[in-house]
Short mmCIF file of C-alpha atoms and ligand atoms in Angstrom, two decimals:
data_model
loop_
_atom_site.label_atom_id
_atom_site.label_comp_id
_atom_site.label_asym_id
_atom_site.label_seq_id
_atom_site.Cartn_x
_atom_site.Cartn_y
_atom_site.Cartn_z
CA MET A 1 21.84 -42.96 68.14
CA SER A 2 18.73 -41.21 66.94
CA GLN A 3 17.44 -41.47 70.52
CA GLU A 4 20.54 -39.67 71.72
CA LEU A 5 19.96 -36.99 69.10
CA ALA A 6 16.31 -36.68 70.17
CA ARG A 7 17.49 -36.13 73.75
CA LEU A 8 20.00 -33.44 72.72
CA VAL A 9 17.32 -31.65 70.69
CA GLU A 10 14.92 -31.84 73.62
CA GLU A 11 17.51 -30.38 76.02
CA ALA A 12 18.71 -27.61 73.69
CA SER A 13 17.39 -24.10 73.96
CA THR A 14 18.92 -22.76 70.72
CA ILE A 15 19.78 -25.05 67.84
CA GLY A 16 22.08 -23.95 65.03
CA ILE A 17 21.75 -25.86 61.77
CA LEU A 18 23.98 -26.17 58.70
CA THR A 19 22.72 -28.08 55.69
CA GLY A 20 24.56 -29.32 52.62
CA ALA A 21 23.56 -30.97 49.39
CA GLY A 22 22.79 -34.26 51.20
CA ILE A 23 19.53 -32.94 52.62
CA SER A 24 18.14 -32.47 49.12
CA THR A 25 19.09 -35.80 47.50
CA GLU A 26 15.90 -37.41 48.82
CA SER A 27 14.03 -34.72 46.86
CA GLY A 28 15.86 -35.82 43.71
CA VAL A 29 18.49 -33.04 43.57
CA PRO A 30 21.89 -34.71 43.06
CA ASP A 31 24.69 -33.75 45.46
CA PHE A 32 28.28 -33.05 44.41
CA ARG A 33 30.36 -35.92 45.61
CA SER A 34 28.16 -39.02 45.72
CA PRO A 35 28.31 -41.42 42.73
CA GLY A 36 26.14 -39.91 39.97
CA GLY A 37 26.60 -36.52 41.66
CA ILE A 38 27.15 -33.29 39.78
CA TRP A 39 30.95 -33.62 39.71
CA SER A 40 30.77 -36.85 37.79
CA GLN A 41 28.60 -35.18 35.12
CA PHE A 42 29.97 -31.66 34.62
CA ARG A 43 33.29 -29.86 34.39
CA ILE A 44 33.41 -26.94 36.82
CA ILE A 45 33.27 -23.47 35.25
CA GLU A 46 35.17 -21.01 37.41
CA TYR A 47 34.26 -17.37 37.92
CA ASP A 48 37.18 -15.93 35.89
CA GLU A 49 36.31 -18.14 32.95
CA PHE A 50 32.66 -17.05 33.13
CA VAL A 51 33.68 -13.38 33.09
CA SER A 52 36.16 -13.73 30.23
CA SER A 53 34.55 -16.27 27.90
CA GLU A 54 31.24 -16.13 26.06
CA ASP A 55 31.43 -19.91 25.51
CA ALA A 56 31.78 -20.50 29.26
CA ARG A 57 28.79 -18.22 29.89
CA LEU A 58 26.67 -20.07 27.35
CA GLU A 59 27.63 -23.38 28.96
CA ASP A 60 26.87 -22.03 32.45
CA TRP A 61 23.44 -20.83 31.30
CA ARG A 62 22.65 -24.22 29.74
CA ARG A 63 23.32 -25.75 33.18
CA ARG A 64 21.23 -23.09 34.93
CA PHE A 65 18.27 -23.77 32.65
CA HIS A 66 18.69 -27.50 33.20
CA MET A 67 18.72 -26.96 36.96
CA GLN A 68 15.71 -24.67 36.76
CA ASP A 69 13.76 -27.41 34.95
CA GLN A 70 14.86 -29.90 37.62
CA LEU A 71 14.02 -27.63 40.53
CA GLY A 72 10.62 -26.79 39.08
CA GLU A 73 9.65 -30.38 39.70
CA VAL A 74 11.20 -31.12 43.09
CA GLN A 75 9.56 -30.85 46.48
CA PRO A 76 11.05 -30.45 49.94
CA ASN A 77 11.35 -33.75 51.83
CA ARG A 78 11.04 -35.03 55.41
CA GLY A 79 14.38 -33.52 56.37
CA HIS A 80 13.38 -30.04 55.20
CA ALA A 81 10.05 -30.46 57.00
CA TRP A 82 11.73 -31.35 60.31
CA ILE A 83 13.98 -28.30 60.06
CA ALA A 84 11.05 -26.01 59.16
CA ALA A 85 9.24 -27.32 62.26
CA ARG A 86 12.24 -26.41 64.48
CA VAL A 87 12.18 -22.89 63.03
CA ALA A 88 8.42 -22.70 63.60
CA ASP A 89 8.73 -23.83 67.22
CA GLY A 90 11.47 -21.24 67.80
CA LYS A 91 14.33 -23.61 68.67
CA ALA A 92 16.22 -22.91 65.46
CA LYS A 93 16.64 -19.23 64.67
CA LEU A 94 18.75 -19.43 61.53
CA ILE A 95 19.40 -22.17 58.98
CA ALA A 96 22.77 -21.83 57.27
CA THR A 97 22.81 -23.70 53.99
CA GLN A 98 25.35 -24.47 51.32
CA ASN A 99 22.44 -25.31 49.03
CA ILE A 100 21.19 -23.16 46.22
CA ASP A 101 17.94 -25.01 45.60
CA GLY A 102 15.54 -22.91 47.72
CA LEU A 103 13.98 -26.04 49.27
CA HIS A 104 14.16 -24.71 52.85
CA GLN A 105 12.01 -21.78 51.74
CA HIS A 106 9.62 -24.15 49.96
CA ALA A 107 9.29 -26.11 53.20
CA GLY A 108 8.12 -22.93 54.93
CA VAL A 109 11.26 -21.41 56.46
CA PRO A 110 11.06 -17.63 56.03
CA ASP A 111 13.86 -15.98 54.01
CA THR A 112 14.85 -14.05 57.13
CA ALA A 113 15.72 -17.32 58.90
CA ILE A 114 18.00 -18.61 56.11
CA ALA A 115 21.61 -17.74 55.36
CA GLU A 116 22.40 -18.93 51.83
CA LEU A 117 26.17 -19.22 51.91
CA HIS A 118 26.55 -20.10 48.23
CA GLY A 119 23.75 -18.04 46.76
CA ASN A 120 20.52 -19.05 45.09
CA ALA A 121 19.86 -20.64 41.70
CA SER A 122 16.41 -19.15 41.21
CA PHE A 123 17.43 -15.69 39.99
CA ALA A 124 20.31 -13.70 38.46
CA ARG A 125 21.81 -10.22 38.61
CA CYS A 126 23.67 -7.81 36.35
CA MET A 127 27.30 -7.95 37.47
CA ASP A 128 27.67 -4.18 36.96
CA CYS A 129 24.49 -2.48 38.16
CA GLY A 130 23.02 -5.31 40.25
CA LEU A 131 19.62 -5.34 38.52
CA ARG A 132 17.73 -8.56 39.26
CA TYR A 133 16.58 -10.89 36.48
CA GLU A 134 14.56 -14.09 36.72
CA ILE A 135 16.12 -17.21 35.19
CA ALA A 136 13.16 -17.66 32.83
CA GLU A 137 13.73 -14.12 31.55
CA CYS A 138 17.40 -14.91 30.90
CA ARG A 139 16.36 -18.00 29.01
CA VAL A 140 14.18 -15.97 26.66
CA MET A 141 17.04 -13.49 26.14
CA LEU A 142 19.53 -16.25 25.31
CA GLU A 143 17.14 -18.15 23.07
CA SER A 144 16.15 -15.08 21.07
CA SER A 145 19.68 -13.69 20.60
CA GLY A 146 21.82 -16.86 20.72
CA LYS A 147 24.09 -14.91 23.10
CA ALA A 148 24.64 -14.94 26.85
CA PRO A 149 22.22 -12.43 28.48
CA ILE A 150 23.35 -8.81 28.81
CA CYS A 151 21.75 -6.17 31.07
CA ARG A 152 19.11 -4.09 29.32
CA VAL A 153 20.08 -1.03 31.36
CA CYS A 154 23.88 -1.00 31.36
CA SER A 155 24.93 -3.85 29.02
CA GLY A 156 26.75 -5.58 31.89
CA ILE A 157 27.10 -9.37 32.02
CA ILE A 158 24.18 -11.10 33.76
CA LYS A 159 25.18 -13.93 36.11
CA SER A 160 23.07 -16.30 38.17
CA ALA A 161 22.99 -15.56 41.92
CA VAL A 162 24.89 -18.78 42.62
CA VAL A 163 28.38 -18.22 44.04
CA MET A 164 30.81 -19.72 41.53
CA PHE A 165 34.08 -21.45 42.26
CA GLY A 166 36.76 -18.78 42.38
CA GLU A 167 34.25 -16.05 43.27
CA ALA A 168 34.38 -14.21 46.60
CA MET A 169 31.73 -15.44 49.01
CA PRO A 170 29.10 -12.89 50.04
CA LEU A 171 30.06 -11.68 53.54
CA LYS A 172 26.67 -11.05 55.09
CA PRO A 173 25.23 -14.61 55.06
CA MET A 174 28.50 -15.97 56.51
CA GLU A 175 28.49 -13.32 59.24
CA ARG A 176 24.90 -14.17 60.19
CA ALA A 177 25.68 -17.88 60.11
CA SER A 178 28.77 -17.42 62.31
CA GLU A 179 26.80 -15.41 64.83
CA ALA A 180 24.09 -18.07 64.95
CA ALA A 181 26.77 -20.74 65.46
CA ARG A 182 28.24 -18.79 68.38
CA ASN A 183 24.80 -18.35 69.95
CA SER A 184 23.65 -21.95 69.78
CA ASP A 185 23.96 -24.58 72.49
CA LEU A 186 23.40 -27.40 70.01
CA TYR A 187 24.74 -27.33 66.46
CA ILE A 188 23.66 -29.90 63.85
CA ALA A 189 25.44 -30.29 60.51
CA ILE A 190 23.20 -32.21 58.12
CA GLY A 191 24.16 -33.68 54.73
CA SER A 192 27.38 -31.78 54.22
CA SER A 193 30.72 -33.42 53.48
CA LEU A 194 32.15 -30.48 55.47
CA VAL A 195 35.07 -29.95 53.12
CA VAL A 196 34.02 -26.65 51.53
CA HIS A 197 35.21 -23.67 53.59
CA PRO A 198 34.23 -21.32 55.11
CA ALA A 199 30.89 -23.16 55.52
CA ALA A 200 32.70 -26.13 57.05
CA SER A 201 34.14 -23.89 59.76
CA LEU A 202 30.67 -23.19 61.22
CA PRO A 203 30.44 -26.39 63.28
CA LEU A 204 33.86 -25.59 64.76
CA ILE A 205 32.82 -22.02 65.58
CA ALA A 206 29.82 -23.46 67.46
CA LYS A 207 31.98 -26.04 69.22
CA LYS A 208 34.46 -23.37 70.32
CA ALA A 209 31.54 -21.41 71.77
CA LYS A 210 30.68 -24.52 73.84
CA ALA A 211 27.78 -25.86 71.79
CA ARG A 212 27.35 -29.60 71.50
CA LEU A 213 28.00 -30.73 67.95
CA VAL A 214 26.05 -33.38 66.05
CA ILE A 215 26.83 -34.51 62.50
CA VAL A 216 24.15 -36.31 60.49
CA ASN A 217 25.43 -37.80 57.25
CA ARG A 218 25.44 -41.01 55.25
CA GLU A 219 29.23 -41.28 55.31
CA PRO A 220 32.08 -39.99 57.48
CA THR A 221 32.94 -36.28 57.26
CA GLU A 222 36.07 -34.25 57.87
CA LEU A 223 34.77 -33.07 61.26
CA ASP A 224 33.45 -36.30 62.79
CA ARG A 225 36.29 -36.37 65.31
CA PHE A 226 35.14 -33.04 66.78
CA ALA A 227 31.51 -34.12 67.14
CA ASP A 228 29.77 -35.14 70.37
CA LEU A 229 27.52 -37.38 68.31
CA VAL A 230 27.76 -38.69 64.74
CA VAL A 231 24.62 -40.22 63.25
CA HIS A 232 25.24 -42.19 60.06
CA GLY A 233 22.29 -42.96 57.83
CA GLU A 234 19.64 -41.44 55.58
CA ILE A 235 18.73 -37.92 56.67
CA GLY A 236 14.98 -38.02 56.01
CA GLY A 237 14.42 -41.16 58.06
CA ILE A 238 16.65 -40.02 60.92
CA LEU A 239 15.02 -36.61 61.31
CA LYS A 240 11.47 -37.87 60.81
CA ASP A 241 11.89 -40.32 63.69
CA LEU A 242 13.08 -37.77 66.25
P1 LIG B 1 28.62 -32.77 49.04
O1 LIG B 1 28.08 -33.41 47.81
O2 LIG B 1 30.08 -32.55 49.11
O3 LIG B 1 28.24 -33.64 50.31
C1 LIG B 1 26.97 -34.13 50.52
C2 LIG B 1 27.06 -35.16 51.63
O4 LIG B 1 25.77 -35.62 51.93
C3 LIG B 1 27.91 -36.37 51.25
O5 LIG B 1 28.82 -36.65 52.30
C4 LIG B 1 26.88 -37.51 51.09
O6 LIG B 1 27.37 -38.75 51.52
C5 LIG B 1 25.78 -37.04 52.00
N1 LIG B 1 24.43 -37.46 51.61
C6 LIG B 1 23.86 -37.36 50.38
N2 LIG B 1 22.57 -37.75 50.43
C7 LIG B 1 22.33 -38.14 51.72
C8 LIG B 1 21.19 -38.66 52.40
N3 LIG B 1 20.02 -38.83 51.78
N4 LIG B 1 21.31 -38.95 53.72
C9 LIG B 1 22.50 -38.77 54.37
N5 LIG B 1 23.60 -38.28 53.78
C10 LIG B 1 23.52 -37.96 52.47
O7 LIG B 1 27.82 -31.45 49.27
P2 LIG B 1 28.16 -30.21 50.19
O8 LIG B 1 28.96 -30.63 51.36
O9 LIG B 1 26.89 -29.49 50.39
O10 LIG B 1 29.11 -29.30 49.28
C11 LIG B 1 28.92 -29.18 47.90
C12 LIG B 1 28.57 -27.81 47.35
O11 LIG B 1 27.76 -28.06 46.23
C13 LIG B 1 27.70 -26.96 48.21
O12 LIG B 1 28.46 -25.93 48.66
C14 LIG B 1 26.57 -26.41 47.29
O13 LIG B 1 26.80 -25.05 46.99
C15 LIG B 1 26.67 -27.16 46.05
N6 LIG B 1 25.49 -27.99 45.70
C16 LIG B 1 24.24 -27.64 46.06
C17 LIG B 1 23.16 -28.47 45.74
C18 LIG B 1 21.78 -28.08 46.17
O14 LIG B 1 21.49 -26.89 46.26
N7 LIG B 1 20.89 -29.04 46.47
C19 LIG B 1 23.38 -29.66 45.07
C20 LIG B 1 24.70 -29.99 44.70
C21 LIG B 1 25.75 -29.14 45.02
ZN1 LIG B 2 23.21 -3.60 34.53
#
């Protein structure tokens, strides 16, 4: 099956790629739905709760700091490297990702070639004036005041740049990702359970525009029946061998 994927990659002129949490598990970042994944450890804090409750904000920040510590130690893996190589050789123009871990950038993909559909965990912004804050800065603010960080300019609530459940998705990354899906002749969804919309609609947008669709994942996904090829297995090994 990997041989078939190698052939499709070889034949393609423009490859669209969507990645989910599964591409980063080999780097040690837990995904959402696998056993031991984030959902088995944490209750979800929704956007409205974050806005209205200081306790929810403090809890969200504790998780952000925990994730920052984790991400400080992780490295991109073979899967990220394969994707970065496809961007470097010009076959892949844009990587759409549901991930917030920044590992595609660490693997060498320029920011301009990444559409982060769910934001980025490495920084934060004031919800009122938009001023950017680094997570480490927010940590100092919280630890010195005991309160959730507030903007030094306008006193607005500071929130990490991750898109929360219940929060509107940023339009621009999704627009860029949809356009890339329409313009590809091969679309590969890697390590996503393909249940979270609108990200999960990207493979179908590509398919509708006549791209061939490949799904690479350890377990079945919602969209397998639409795929021209489904490759089940560990992402790093599969991509490395192409
Ligand atoms: P998900 O957890 O729902 O699905 C991940 C899929 O990848 C699962 O089907 C799992 O079986 C598969 N998988 C995991 N490791 C694999 C491996 N090594 N090889 C092959 N398959 C593997 O994640 P999702 O579909 O991306 O959706 C969850 C949401 O959670 C995302 O939108 C994202 O915002 C967020 N999230 C991000 C990160 C991150 O940035 N790394 C981590 C956890 C959650
Ligand atoms: Zn502000």
